[in-house]
PDB file of C-alpha atoms and ligand atoms in Angstrom:
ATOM      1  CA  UNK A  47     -17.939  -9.097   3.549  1.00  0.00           C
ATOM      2  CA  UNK A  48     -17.308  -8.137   0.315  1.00  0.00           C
ATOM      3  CA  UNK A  49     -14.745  -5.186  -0.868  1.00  0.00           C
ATOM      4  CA  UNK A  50     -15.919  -3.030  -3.076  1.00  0.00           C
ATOM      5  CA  UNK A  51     -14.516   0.150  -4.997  1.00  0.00           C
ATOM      6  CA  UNK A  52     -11.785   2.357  -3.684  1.00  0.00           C
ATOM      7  CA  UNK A  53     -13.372   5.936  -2.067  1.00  0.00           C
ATOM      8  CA  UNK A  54     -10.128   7.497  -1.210  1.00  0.00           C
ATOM      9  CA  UNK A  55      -6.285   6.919  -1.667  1.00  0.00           C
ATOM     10  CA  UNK A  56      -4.129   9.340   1.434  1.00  0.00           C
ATOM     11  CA  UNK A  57      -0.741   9.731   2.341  1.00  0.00           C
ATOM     12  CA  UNK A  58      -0.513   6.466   4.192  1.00  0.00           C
ATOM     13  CA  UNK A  59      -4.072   4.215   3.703  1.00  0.00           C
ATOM     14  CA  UNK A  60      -6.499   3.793   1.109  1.00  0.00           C
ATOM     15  CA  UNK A  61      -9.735   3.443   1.872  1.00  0.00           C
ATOM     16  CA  UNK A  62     -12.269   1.273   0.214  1.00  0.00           C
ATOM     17  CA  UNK A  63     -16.365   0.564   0.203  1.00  0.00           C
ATOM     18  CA  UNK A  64     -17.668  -2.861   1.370  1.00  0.00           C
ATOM     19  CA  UNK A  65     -21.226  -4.469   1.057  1.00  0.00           C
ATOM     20  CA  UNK A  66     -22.038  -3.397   4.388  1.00  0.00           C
ATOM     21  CA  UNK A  67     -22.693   0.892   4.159  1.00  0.00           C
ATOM     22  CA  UNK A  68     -21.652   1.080   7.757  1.00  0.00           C
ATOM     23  CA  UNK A  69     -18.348  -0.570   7.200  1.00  0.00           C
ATOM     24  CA  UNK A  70     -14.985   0.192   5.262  1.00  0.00           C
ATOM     25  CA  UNK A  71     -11.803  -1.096   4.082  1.00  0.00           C
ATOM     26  CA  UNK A  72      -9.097   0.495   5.181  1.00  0.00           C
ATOM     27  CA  UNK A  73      -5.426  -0.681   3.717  1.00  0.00           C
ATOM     28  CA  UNK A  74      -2.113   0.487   5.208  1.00  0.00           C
ATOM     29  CA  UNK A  75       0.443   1.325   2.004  1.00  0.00           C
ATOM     30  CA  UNK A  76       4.507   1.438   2.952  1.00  0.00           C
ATOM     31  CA  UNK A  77       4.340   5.685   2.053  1.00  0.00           C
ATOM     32  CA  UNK A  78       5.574   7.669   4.347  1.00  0.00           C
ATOM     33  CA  UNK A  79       5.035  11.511   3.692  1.00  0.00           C
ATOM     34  CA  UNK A  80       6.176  14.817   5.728  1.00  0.00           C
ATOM     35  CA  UNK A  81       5.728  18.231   6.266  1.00  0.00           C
ATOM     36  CA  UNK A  82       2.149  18.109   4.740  1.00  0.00           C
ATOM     37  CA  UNK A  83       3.409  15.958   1.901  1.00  0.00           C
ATOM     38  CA  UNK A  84       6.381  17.920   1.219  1.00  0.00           C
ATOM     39  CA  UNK A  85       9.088  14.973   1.774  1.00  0.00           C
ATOM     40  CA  UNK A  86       7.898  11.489   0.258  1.00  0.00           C
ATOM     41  CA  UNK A  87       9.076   8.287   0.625  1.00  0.00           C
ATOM     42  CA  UNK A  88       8.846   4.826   2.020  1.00  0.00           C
ATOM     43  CA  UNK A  89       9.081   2.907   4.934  1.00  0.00           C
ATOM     44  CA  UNK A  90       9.134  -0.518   3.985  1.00  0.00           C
ATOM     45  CA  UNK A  91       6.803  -3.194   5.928  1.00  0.00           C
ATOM     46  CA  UNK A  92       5.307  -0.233   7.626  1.00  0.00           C
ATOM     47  CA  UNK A  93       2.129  -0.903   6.338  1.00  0.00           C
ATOM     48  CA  UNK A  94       1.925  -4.343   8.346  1.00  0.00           C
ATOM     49  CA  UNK A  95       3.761  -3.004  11.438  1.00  0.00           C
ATOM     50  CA  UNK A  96       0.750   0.112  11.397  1.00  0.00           C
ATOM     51  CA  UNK A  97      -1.986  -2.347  10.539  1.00  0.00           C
ATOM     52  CA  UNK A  98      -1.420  -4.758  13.162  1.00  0.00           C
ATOM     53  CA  UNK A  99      -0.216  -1.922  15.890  1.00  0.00           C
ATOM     54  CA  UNK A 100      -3.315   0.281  15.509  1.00  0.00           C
ATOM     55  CA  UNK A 101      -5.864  -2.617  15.855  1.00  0.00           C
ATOM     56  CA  UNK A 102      -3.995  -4.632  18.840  1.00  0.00           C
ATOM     57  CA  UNK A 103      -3.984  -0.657  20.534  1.00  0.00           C
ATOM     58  CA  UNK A 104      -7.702  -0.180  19.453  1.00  0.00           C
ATOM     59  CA  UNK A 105      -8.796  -3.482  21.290  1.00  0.00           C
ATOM     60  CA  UNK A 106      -6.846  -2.420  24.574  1.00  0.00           C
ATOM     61  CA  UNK A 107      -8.371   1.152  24.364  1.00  0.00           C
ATOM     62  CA  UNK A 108     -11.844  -0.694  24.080  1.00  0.00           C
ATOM     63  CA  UNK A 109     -11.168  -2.954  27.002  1.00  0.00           C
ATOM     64  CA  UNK A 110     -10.799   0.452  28.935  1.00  0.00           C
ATOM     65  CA  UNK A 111     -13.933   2.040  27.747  1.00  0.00           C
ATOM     66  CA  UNK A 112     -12.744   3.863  24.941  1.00  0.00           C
ATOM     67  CA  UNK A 113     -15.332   3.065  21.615  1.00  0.00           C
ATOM     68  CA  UNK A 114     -13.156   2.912  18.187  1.00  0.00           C
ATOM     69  CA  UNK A 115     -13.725   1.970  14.604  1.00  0.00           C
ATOM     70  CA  UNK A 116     -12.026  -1.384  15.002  1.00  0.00           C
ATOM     71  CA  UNK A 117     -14.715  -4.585  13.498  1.00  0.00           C
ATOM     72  CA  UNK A 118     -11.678  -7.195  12.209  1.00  0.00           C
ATOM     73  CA  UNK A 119      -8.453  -7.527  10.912  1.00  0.00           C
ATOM     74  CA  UNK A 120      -8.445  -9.313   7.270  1.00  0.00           C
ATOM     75  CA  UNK A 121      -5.112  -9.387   6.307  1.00  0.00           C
ATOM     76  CA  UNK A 122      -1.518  -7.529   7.284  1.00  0.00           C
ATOM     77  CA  UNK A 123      -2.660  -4.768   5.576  1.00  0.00           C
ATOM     78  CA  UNK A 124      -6.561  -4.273   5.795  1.00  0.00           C
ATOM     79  CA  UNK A 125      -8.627  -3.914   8.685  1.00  0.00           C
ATOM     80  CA  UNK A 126     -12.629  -3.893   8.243  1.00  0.00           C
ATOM     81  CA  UNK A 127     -13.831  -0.531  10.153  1.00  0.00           C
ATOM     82  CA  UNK A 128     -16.972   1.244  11.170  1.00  0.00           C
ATOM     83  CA  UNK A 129     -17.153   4.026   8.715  1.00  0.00           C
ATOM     84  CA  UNK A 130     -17.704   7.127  10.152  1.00  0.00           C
ATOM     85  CA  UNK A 131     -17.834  10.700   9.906  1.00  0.00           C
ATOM     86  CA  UNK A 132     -14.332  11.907  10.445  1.00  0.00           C
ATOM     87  CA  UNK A 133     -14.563  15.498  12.868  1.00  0.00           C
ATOM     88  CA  UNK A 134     -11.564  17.608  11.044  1.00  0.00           C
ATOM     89  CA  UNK A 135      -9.562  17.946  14.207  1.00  0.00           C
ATOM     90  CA  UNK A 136      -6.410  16.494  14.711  1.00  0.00           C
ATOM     91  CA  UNK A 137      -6.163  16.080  18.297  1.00  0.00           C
ATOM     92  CA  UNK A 138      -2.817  16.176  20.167  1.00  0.00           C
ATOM     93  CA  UNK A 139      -1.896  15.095  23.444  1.00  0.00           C
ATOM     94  CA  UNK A 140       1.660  15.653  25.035  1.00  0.00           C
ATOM     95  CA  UNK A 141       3.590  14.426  27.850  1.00  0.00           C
ATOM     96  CA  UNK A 142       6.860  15.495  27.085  1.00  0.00           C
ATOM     97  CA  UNK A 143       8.241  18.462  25.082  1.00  0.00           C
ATOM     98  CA  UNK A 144       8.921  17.693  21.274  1.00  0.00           C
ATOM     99  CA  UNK A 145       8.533  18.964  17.834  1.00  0.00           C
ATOM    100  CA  UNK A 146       6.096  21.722  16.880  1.00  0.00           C
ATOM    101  CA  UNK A 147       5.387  21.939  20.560  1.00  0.00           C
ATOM    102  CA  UNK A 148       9.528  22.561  21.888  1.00  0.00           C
ATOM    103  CA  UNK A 149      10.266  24.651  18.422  1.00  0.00           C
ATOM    104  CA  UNK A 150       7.031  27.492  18.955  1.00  0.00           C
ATOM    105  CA  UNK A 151       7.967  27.791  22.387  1.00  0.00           C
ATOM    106  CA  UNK A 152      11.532  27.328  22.956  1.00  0.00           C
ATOM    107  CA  UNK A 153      11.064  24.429  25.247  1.00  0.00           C
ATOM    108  CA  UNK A 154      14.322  21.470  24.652  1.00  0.00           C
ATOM    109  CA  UNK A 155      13.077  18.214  23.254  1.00  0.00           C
ATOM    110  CA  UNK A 156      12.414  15.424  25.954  1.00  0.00           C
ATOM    111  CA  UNK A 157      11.568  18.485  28.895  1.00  0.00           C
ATOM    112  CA  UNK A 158       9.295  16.135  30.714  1.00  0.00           C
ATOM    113  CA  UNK A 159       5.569  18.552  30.803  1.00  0.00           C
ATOM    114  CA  UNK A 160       4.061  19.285  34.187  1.00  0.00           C
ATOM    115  CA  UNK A 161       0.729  17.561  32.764  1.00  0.00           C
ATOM    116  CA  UNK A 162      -0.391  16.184  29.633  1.00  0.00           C
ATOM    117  CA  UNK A 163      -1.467  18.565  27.352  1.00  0.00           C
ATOM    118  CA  UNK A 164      -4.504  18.896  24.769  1.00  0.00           C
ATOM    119  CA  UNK A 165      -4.527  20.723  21.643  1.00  0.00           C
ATOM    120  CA  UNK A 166      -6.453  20.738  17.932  1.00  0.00           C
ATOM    121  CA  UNK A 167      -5.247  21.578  14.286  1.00  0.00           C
ATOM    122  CA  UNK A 168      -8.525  21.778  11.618  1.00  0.00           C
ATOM    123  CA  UNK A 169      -7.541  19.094   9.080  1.00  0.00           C
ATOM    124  CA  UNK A 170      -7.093  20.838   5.832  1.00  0.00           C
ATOM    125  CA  UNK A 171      -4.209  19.991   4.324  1.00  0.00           C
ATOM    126  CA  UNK A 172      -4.126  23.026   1.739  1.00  0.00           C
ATOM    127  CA  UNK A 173      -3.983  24.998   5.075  1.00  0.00           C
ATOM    128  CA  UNK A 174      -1.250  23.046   6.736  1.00  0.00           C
ATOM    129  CA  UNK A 175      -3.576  21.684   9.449  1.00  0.00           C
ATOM    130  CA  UNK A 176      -3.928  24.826  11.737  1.00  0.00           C
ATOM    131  CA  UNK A 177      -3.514  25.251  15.182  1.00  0.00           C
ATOM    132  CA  UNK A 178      -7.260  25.986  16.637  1.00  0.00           C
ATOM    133  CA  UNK A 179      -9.203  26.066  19.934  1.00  0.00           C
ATOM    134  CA  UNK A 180     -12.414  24.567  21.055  1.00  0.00           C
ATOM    135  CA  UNK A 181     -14.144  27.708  20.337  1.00  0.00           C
ATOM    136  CA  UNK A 182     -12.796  28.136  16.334  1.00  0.00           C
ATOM    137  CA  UNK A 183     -14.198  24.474  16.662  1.00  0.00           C
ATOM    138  CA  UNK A 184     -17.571  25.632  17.634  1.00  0.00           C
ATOM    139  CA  UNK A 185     -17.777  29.119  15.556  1.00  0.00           C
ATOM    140  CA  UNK A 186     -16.708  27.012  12.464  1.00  0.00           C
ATOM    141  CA  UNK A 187     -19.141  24.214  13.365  1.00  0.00           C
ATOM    142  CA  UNK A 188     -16.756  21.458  13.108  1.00  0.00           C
ATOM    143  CA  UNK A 189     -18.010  20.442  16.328  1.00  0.00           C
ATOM    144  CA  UNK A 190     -20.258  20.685  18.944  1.00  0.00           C
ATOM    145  CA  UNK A 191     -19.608  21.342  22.703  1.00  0.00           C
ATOM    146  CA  UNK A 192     -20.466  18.020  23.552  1.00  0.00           C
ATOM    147  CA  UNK A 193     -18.891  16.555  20.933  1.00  0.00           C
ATOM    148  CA  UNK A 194     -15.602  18.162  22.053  1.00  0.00           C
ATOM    149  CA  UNK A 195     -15.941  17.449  25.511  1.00  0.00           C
ATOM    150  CA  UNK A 196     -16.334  13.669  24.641  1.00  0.00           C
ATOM    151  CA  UNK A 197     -13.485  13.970  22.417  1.00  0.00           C
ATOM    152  CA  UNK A 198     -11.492  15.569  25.503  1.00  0.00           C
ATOM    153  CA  UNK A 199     -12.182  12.843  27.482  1.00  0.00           C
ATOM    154  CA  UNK A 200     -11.337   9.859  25.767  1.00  0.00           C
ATOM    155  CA  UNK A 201      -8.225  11.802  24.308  1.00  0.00           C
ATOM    156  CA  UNK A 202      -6.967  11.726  27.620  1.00  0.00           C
ATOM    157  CA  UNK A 203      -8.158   8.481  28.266  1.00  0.00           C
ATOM    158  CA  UNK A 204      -6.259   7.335  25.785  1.00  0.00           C
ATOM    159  CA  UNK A 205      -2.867   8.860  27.094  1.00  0.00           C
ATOM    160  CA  UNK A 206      -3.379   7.381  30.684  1.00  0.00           C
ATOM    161  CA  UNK A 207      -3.727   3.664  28.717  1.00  0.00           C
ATOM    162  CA  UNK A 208      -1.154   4.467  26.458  1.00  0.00           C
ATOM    163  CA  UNK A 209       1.442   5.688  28.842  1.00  0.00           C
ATOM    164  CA  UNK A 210       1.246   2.877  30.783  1.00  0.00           C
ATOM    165  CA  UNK A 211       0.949  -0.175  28.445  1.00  0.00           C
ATOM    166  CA  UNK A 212       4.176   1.561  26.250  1.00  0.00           C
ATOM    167  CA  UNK A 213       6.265   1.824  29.258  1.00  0.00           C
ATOM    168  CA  UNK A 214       5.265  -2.069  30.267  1.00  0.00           C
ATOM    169  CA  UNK A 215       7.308  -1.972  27.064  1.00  0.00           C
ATOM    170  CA  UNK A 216      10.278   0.060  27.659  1.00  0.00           C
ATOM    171  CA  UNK A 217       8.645   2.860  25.599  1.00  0.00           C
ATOM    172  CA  UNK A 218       7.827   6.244  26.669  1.00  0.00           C
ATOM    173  CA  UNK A 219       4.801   8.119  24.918  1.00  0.00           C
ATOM    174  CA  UNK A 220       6.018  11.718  24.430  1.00  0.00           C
ATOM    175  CA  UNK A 221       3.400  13.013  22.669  1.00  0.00           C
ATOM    176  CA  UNK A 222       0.289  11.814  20.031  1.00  0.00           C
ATOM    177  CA  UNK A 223      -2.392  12.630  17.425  1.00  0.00           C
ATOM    178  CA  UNK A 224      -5.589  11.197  17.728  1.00  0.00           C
ATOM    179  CA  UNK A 225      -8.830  11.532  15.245  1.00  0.00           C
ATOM    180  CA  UNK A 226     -12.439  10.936  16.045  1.00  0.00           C
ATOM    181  CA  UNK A 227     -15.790  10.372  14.119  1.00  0.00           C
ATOM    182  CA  UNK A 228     -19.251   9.964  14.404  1.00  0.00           C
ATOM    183  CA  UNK A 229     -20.926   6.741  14.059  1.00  0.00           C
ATOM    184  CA  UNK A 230     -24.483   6.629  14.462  1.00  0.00           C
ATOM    185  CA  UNK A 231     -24.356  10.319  16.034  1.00  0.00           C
ATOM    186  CA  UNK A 232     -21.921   8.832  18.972  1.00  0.00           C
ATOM    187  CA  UNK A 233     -18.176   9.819  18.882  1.00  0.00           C
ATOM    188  CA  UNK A 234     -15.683   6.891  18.474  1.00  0.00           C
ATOM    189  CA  UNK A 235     -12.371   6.899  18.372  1.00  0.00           C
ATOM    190  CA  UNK A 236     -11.034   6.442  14.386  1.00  0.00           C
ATOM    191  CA  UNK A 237      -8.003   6.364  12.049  1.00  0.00           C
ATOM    192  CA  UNK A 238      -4.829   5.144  13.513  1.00  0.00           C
ATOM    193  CA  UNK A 239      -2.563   4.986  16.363  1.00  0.00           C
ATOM    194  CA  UNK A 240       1.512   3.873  15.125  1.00  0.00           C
ATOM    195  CA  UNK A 241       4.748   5.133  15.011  1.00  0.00           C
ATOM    196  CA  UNK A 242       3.184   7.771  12.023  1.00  0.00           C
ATOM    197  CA  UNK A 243       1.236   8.957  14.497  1.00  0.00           C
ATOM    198  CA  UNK A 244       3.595   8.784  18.116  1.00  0.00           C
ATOM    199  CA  UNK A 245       6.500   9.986  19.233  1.00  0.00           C
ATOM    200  CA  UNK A 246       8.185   7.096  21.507  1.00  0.00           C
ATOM    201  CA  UNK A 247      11.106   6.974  22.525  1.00  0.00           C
ATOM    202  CA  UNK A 248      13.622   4.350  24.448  1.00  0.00           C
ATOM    203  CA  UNK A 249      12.667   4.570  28.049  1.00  0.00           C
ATOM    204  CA  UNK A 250      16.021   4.190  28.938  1.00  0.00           C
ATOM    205  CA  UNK A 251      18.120   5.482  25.964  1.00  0.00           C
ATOM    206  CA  UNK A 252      15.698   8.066  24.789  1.00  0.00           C
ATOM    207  CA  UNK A 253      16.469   6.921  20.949  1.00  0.00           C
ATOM    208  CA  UNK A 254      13.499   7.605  18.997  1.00  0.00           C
ATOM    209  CA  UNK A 255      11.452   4.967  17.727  1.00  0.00           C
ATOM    210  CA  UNK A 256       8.905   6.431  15.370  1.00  0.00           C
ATOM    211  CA  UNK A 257       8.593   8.809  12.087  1.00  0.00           C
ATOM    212  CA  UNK A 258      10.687  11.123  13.473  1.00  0.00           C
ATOM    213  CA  UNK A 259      13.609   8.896  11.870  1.00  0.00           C
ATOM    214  CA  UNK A 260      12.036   9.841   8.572  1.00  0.00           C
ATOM    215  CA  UNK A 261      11.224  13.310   8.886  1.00  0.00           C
ATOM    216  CA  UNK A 262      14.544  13.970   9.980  1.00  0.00           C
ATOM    217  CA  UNK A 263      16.266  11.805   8.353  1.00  0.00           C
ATOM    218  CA  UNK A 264      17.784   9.966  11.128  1.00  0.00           C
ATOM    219  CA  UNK A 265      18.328   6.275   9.197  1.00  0.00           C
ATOM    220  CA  UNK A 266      17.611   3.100  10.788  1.00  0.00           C
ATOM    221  CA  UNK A 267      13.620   3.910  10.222  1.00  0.00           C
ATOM    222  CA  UNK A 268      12.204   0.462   9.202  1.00  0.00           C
ATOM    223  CA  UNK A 269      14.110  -0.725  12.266  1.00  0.00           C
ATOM    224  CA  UNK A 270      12.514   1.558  14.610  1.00  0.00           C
ATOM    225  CA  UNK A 271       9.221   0.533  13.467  1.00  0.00           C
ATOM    226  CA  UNK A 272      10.322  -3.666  13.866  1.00  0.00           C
ATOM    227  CA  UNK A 273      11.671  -2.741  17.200  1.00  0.00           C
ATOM    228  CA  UNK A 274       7.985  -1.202  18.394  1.00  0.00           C
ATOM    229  CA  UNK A 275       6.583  -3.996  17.281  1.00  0.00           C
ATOM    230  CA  UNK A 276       8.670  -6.489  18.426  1.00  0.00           C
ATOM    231  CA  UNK A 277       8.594  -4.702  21.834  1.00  0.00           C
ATOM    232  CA  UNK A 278       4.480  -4.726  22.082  1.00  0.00           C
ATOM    233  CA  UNK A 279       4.749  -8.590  21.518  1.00  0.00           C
ATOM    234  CA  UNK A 280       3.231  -8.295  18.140  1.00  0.00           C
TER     235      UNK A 280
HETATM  236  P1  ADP B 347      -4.584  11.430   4.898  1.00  0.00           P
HETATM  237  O1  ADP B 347      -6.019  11.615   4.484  1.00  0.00           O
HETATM  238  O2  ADP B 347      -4.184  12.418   5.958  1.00  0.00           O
HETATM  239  O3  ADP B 347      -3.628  11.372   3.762  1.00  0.00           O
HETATM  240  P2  ADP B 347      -4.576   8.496   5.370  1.00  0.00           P
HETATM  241  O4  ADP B 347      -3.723   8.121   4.217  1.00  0.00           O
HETATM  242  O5  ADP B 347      -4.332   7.831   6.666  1.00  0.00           O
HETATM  243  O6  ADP B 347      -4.516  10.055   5.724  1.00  0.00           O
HETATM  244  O7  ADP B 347      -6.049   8.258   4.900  1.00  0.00           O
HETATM  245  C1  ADP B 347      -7.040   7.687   5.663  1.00  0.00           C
HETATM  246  C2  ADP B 347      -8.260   8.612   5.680  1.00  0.00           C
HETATM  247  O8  ADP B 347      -9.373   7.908   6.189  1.00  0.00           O
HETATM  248  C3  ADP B 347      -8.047   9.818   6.581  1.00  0.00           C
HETATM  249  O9  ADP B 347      -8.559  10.976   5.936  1.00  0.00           O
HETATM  250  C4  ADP B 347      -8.868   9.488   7.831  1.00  0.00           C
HETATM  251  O10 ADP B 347      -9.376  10.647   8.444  1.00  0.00           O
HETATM  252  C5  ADP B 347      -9.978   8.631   7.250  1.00  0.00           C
HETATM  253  N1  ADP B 347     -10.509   7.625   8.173  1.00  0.00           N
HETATM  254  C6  ADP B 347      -9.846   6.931   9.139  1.00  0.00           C
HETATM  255  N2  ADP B 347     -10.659   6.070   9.776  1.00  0.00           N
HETATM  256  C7  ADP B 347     -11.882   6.205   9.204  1.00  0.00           C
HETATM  257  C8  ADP B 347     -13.157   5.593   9.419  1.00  0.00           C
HETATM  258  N3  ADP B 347     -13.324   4.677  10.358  1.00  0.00           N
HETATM  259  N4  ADP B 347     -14.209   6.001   8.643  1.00  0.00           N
HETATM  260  C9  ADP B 347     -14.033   6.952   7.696  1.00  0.00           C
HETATM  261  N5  ADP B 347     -12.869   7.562   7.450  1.00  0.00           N
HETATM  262  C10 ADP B 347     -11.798   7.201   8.184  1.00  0.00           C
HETATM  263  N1  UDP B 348       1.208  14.158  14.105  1.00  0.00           N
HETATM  264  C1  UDP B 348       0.578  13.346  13.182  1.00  0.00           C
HETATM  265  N2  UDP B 348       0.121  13.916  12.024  1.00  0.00           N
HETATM  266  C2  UDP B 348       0.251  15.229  11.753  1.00  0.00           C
HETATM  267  C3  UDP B 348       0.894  16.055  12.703  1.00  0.00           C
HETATM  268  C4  UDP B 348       1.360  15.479  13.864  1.00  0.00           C
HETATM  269  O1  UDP B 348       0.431  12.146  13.394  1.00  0.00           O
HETATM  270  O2  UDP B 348      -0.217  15.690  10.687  1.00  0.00           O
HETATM  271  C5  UDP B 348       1.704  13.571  15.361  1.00  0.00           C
HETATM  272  C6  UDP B 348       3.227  13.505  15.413  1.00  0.00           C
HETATM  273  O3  UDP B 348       3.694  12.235  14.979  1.00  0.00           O
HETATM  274  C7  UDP B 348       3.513  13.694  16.891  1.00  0.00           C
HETATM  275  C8  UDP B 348       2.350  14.561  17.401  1.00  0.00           C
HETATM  276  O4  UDP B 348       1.327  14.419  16.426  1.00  0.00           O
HETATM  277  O5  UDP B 348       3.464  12.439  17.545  1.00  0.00           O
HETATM  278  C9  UDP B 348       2.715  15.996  17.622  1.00  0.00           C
HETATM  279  O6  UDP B 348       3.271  16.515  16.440  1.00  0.00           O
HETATM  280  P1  UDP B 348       3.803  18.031  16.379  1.00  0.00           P
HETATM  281  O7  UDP B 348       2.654  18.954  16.573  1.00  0.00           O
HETATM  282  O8  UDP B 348       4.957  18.177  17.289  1.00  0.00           O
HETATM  283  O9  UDP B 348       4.167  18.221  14.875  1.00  0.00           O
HETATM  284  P2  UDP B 348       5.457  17.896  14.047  1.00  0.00           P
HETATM  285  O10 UDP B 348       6.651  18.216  14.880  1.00  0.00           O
HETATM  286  O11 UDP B 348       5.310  16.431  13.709  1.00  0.00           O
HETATM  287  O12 UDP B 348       5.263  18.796  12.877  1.00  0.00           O
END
C-alpha cells in the first residue's frame, strides 16, 4: 500500500491518499486544540497513545457487531482506513453529567444520568459545531432517516461495549463523541475514539483521565493519557 499526497491536515490527524481509492492514511499529530481551536497546544506522545487506543477499541467494537473504518495499523502513528464519507454530526452519548451537558442545564459534574443519553452537533467549525436534532438532520439533508436510525443504534451500541470493557479497567465512561460515514452507501463507524474524544474518569477516585486536563488546565495531561493506556493493557 502505497501513501500518497496529504488531502487534509485537522486539529489532531492528517489525513493522506493511498494507491487504493477506498483507503486512507490517517496520522495522529501530538496537537491538542480547544474550544473550537481557541486554546492550542500539545500533548506529547498523544499521537501514539490515540493511534493505538482507537484501533485496539475499533477491533472490540467490531467483535460486537459494530462496522468501523479500521483495515491496519502501520506504525504508532498511522492507521490504514476505509475512506468514507464523513455524515457532519458529531454524535454524543452520556452516562453521567459533565461539561456542556452539566453547564446548559445546571446539573453538577459526575450526577450519574438516569439513562444514557443521545445528542448531535452539525460539524462546522465556523459555527461552533451546533447543537441539532434528527429532524434539522433531515430538513438540512445531512442525513437520512435510516441513516440516523443506524447511527442511533450503533451509538448506543457502542456505549454498552464501552462502559463495560473501561470499567474491566477501573475507568468509568462519562460521556463520548462518536462520528460515522458512509462506505459503499452502508454506515460505519469512523474517526476516533481516545481520551480527545472521552471523558473517563477513575472509577474509584473520580480523577479525570482525558482532555479535560488540557482544556482546563488541570496539569498532569500526558500522564492521564499513559495511565489509560497503561490501564487498557496497551
Ligand atoms: P478536525 O477535522 O476536527 O480538525 P482531525 O484532526 O481528527 O479533526 O481530522 C481528521 C478528519 O478526518 C476529520 O475531519 C474526520 O471527520 C475525518 N475522518 C476520520 N475518519 C475518516 C475516514 N475513515 N474517512 C474519511 N475521513 C475521515
Ligand atoms: N467532544 C469531542 N469533540 C468536540 C466536542 C466534544 O470529542 O468537538 C467530546 C468531549 O471530549 C466529551 C463529549 O464529547 O467527551 C461531550 O462533550 P461536551 O458536549 O460536554 O462538550 P465540552 O464540554 O467538551 O465543550
Amino acid at each position: 500500500m502505497e501513501k500518497l499526497e496529504q488531502l487534509y491536515e485537522g486539529k489532531a490527524k492528517k489525513v493522506f491518499a493511498t494507491s487504493d481509492p477506498d483507503a486512507l492514511i490517517v496520522d495522529y499529530k501530538d496537537d491538542a486544540t480547544a474550544f473550537n481551536g481557541q486554546k492550542k497546544g500539545t500533548i506529547v506522545g498523544k499521537g501514539v497513545i490515540n493511534n493505538r487506543m482507537s484501533n485496539h477499541v475499533m477491533q472490540i467494537l467490531e467483535k460486537e457487531g459494530v462496522p468501523t473504518h479500521y483495515i491496519k495499523e502501520l506504525s504508532e502513528r498511522e492507521t490504514l482506513v476505509k475512506k468514507v464519507s464523513i455524515v457532519p454530526l458529531e454524535v454524543i452519548i452520556r452516562n453521567v453529567a459533565a461539561g456542556s451537558f452539566s453547564k446548559k442545564l445546571g446539573i453538577e459534574e459526575g450526577k450519574k444520568l438516569l439513562c444514557p443519553t443521545i445528542e448531535f452537533s452539525y460539524k462546522d467549525d465556523a459555527l461552533g459545531d451546533p447543537f441539532i436534532n434528527d429532524y434539522y438532520a433531515l430538513a438540512l439533508g445531512l442525513a437520512t432517516r435510516e441513516e440516523i436510525d443506524t447511527i442511533k443504534k450503533y451509538a448506543f451500541t457502542v456505549n454498552r461495549v464501552l462502559l463495560k470493557y473501561f470499567e474491566e479497567c477501573g475507568i468509568e465512561l462519562i460521556d463520548f463523541k462518536i462520528e460515522f460515514g458512509r462506505y459503499h452507501d452502508r454506515i460505519i463507524l469512523a474517526d476516533e475514539i481516545s481520551p480527545d474524544t472521552c471523558r473517563l474518569w477513575d472509577i474509584k477516585t473520580h480523577e479525570k483521565l482525558d482532555k479535560d486536563r488540557f482544556r482546563r488546565d488541570m496539569g498532569n495531561v500526558e500522564d492521564a493519557y499513559k495511565e489509560v493506556f497503561k490501564r487498557l493493557g496497551l
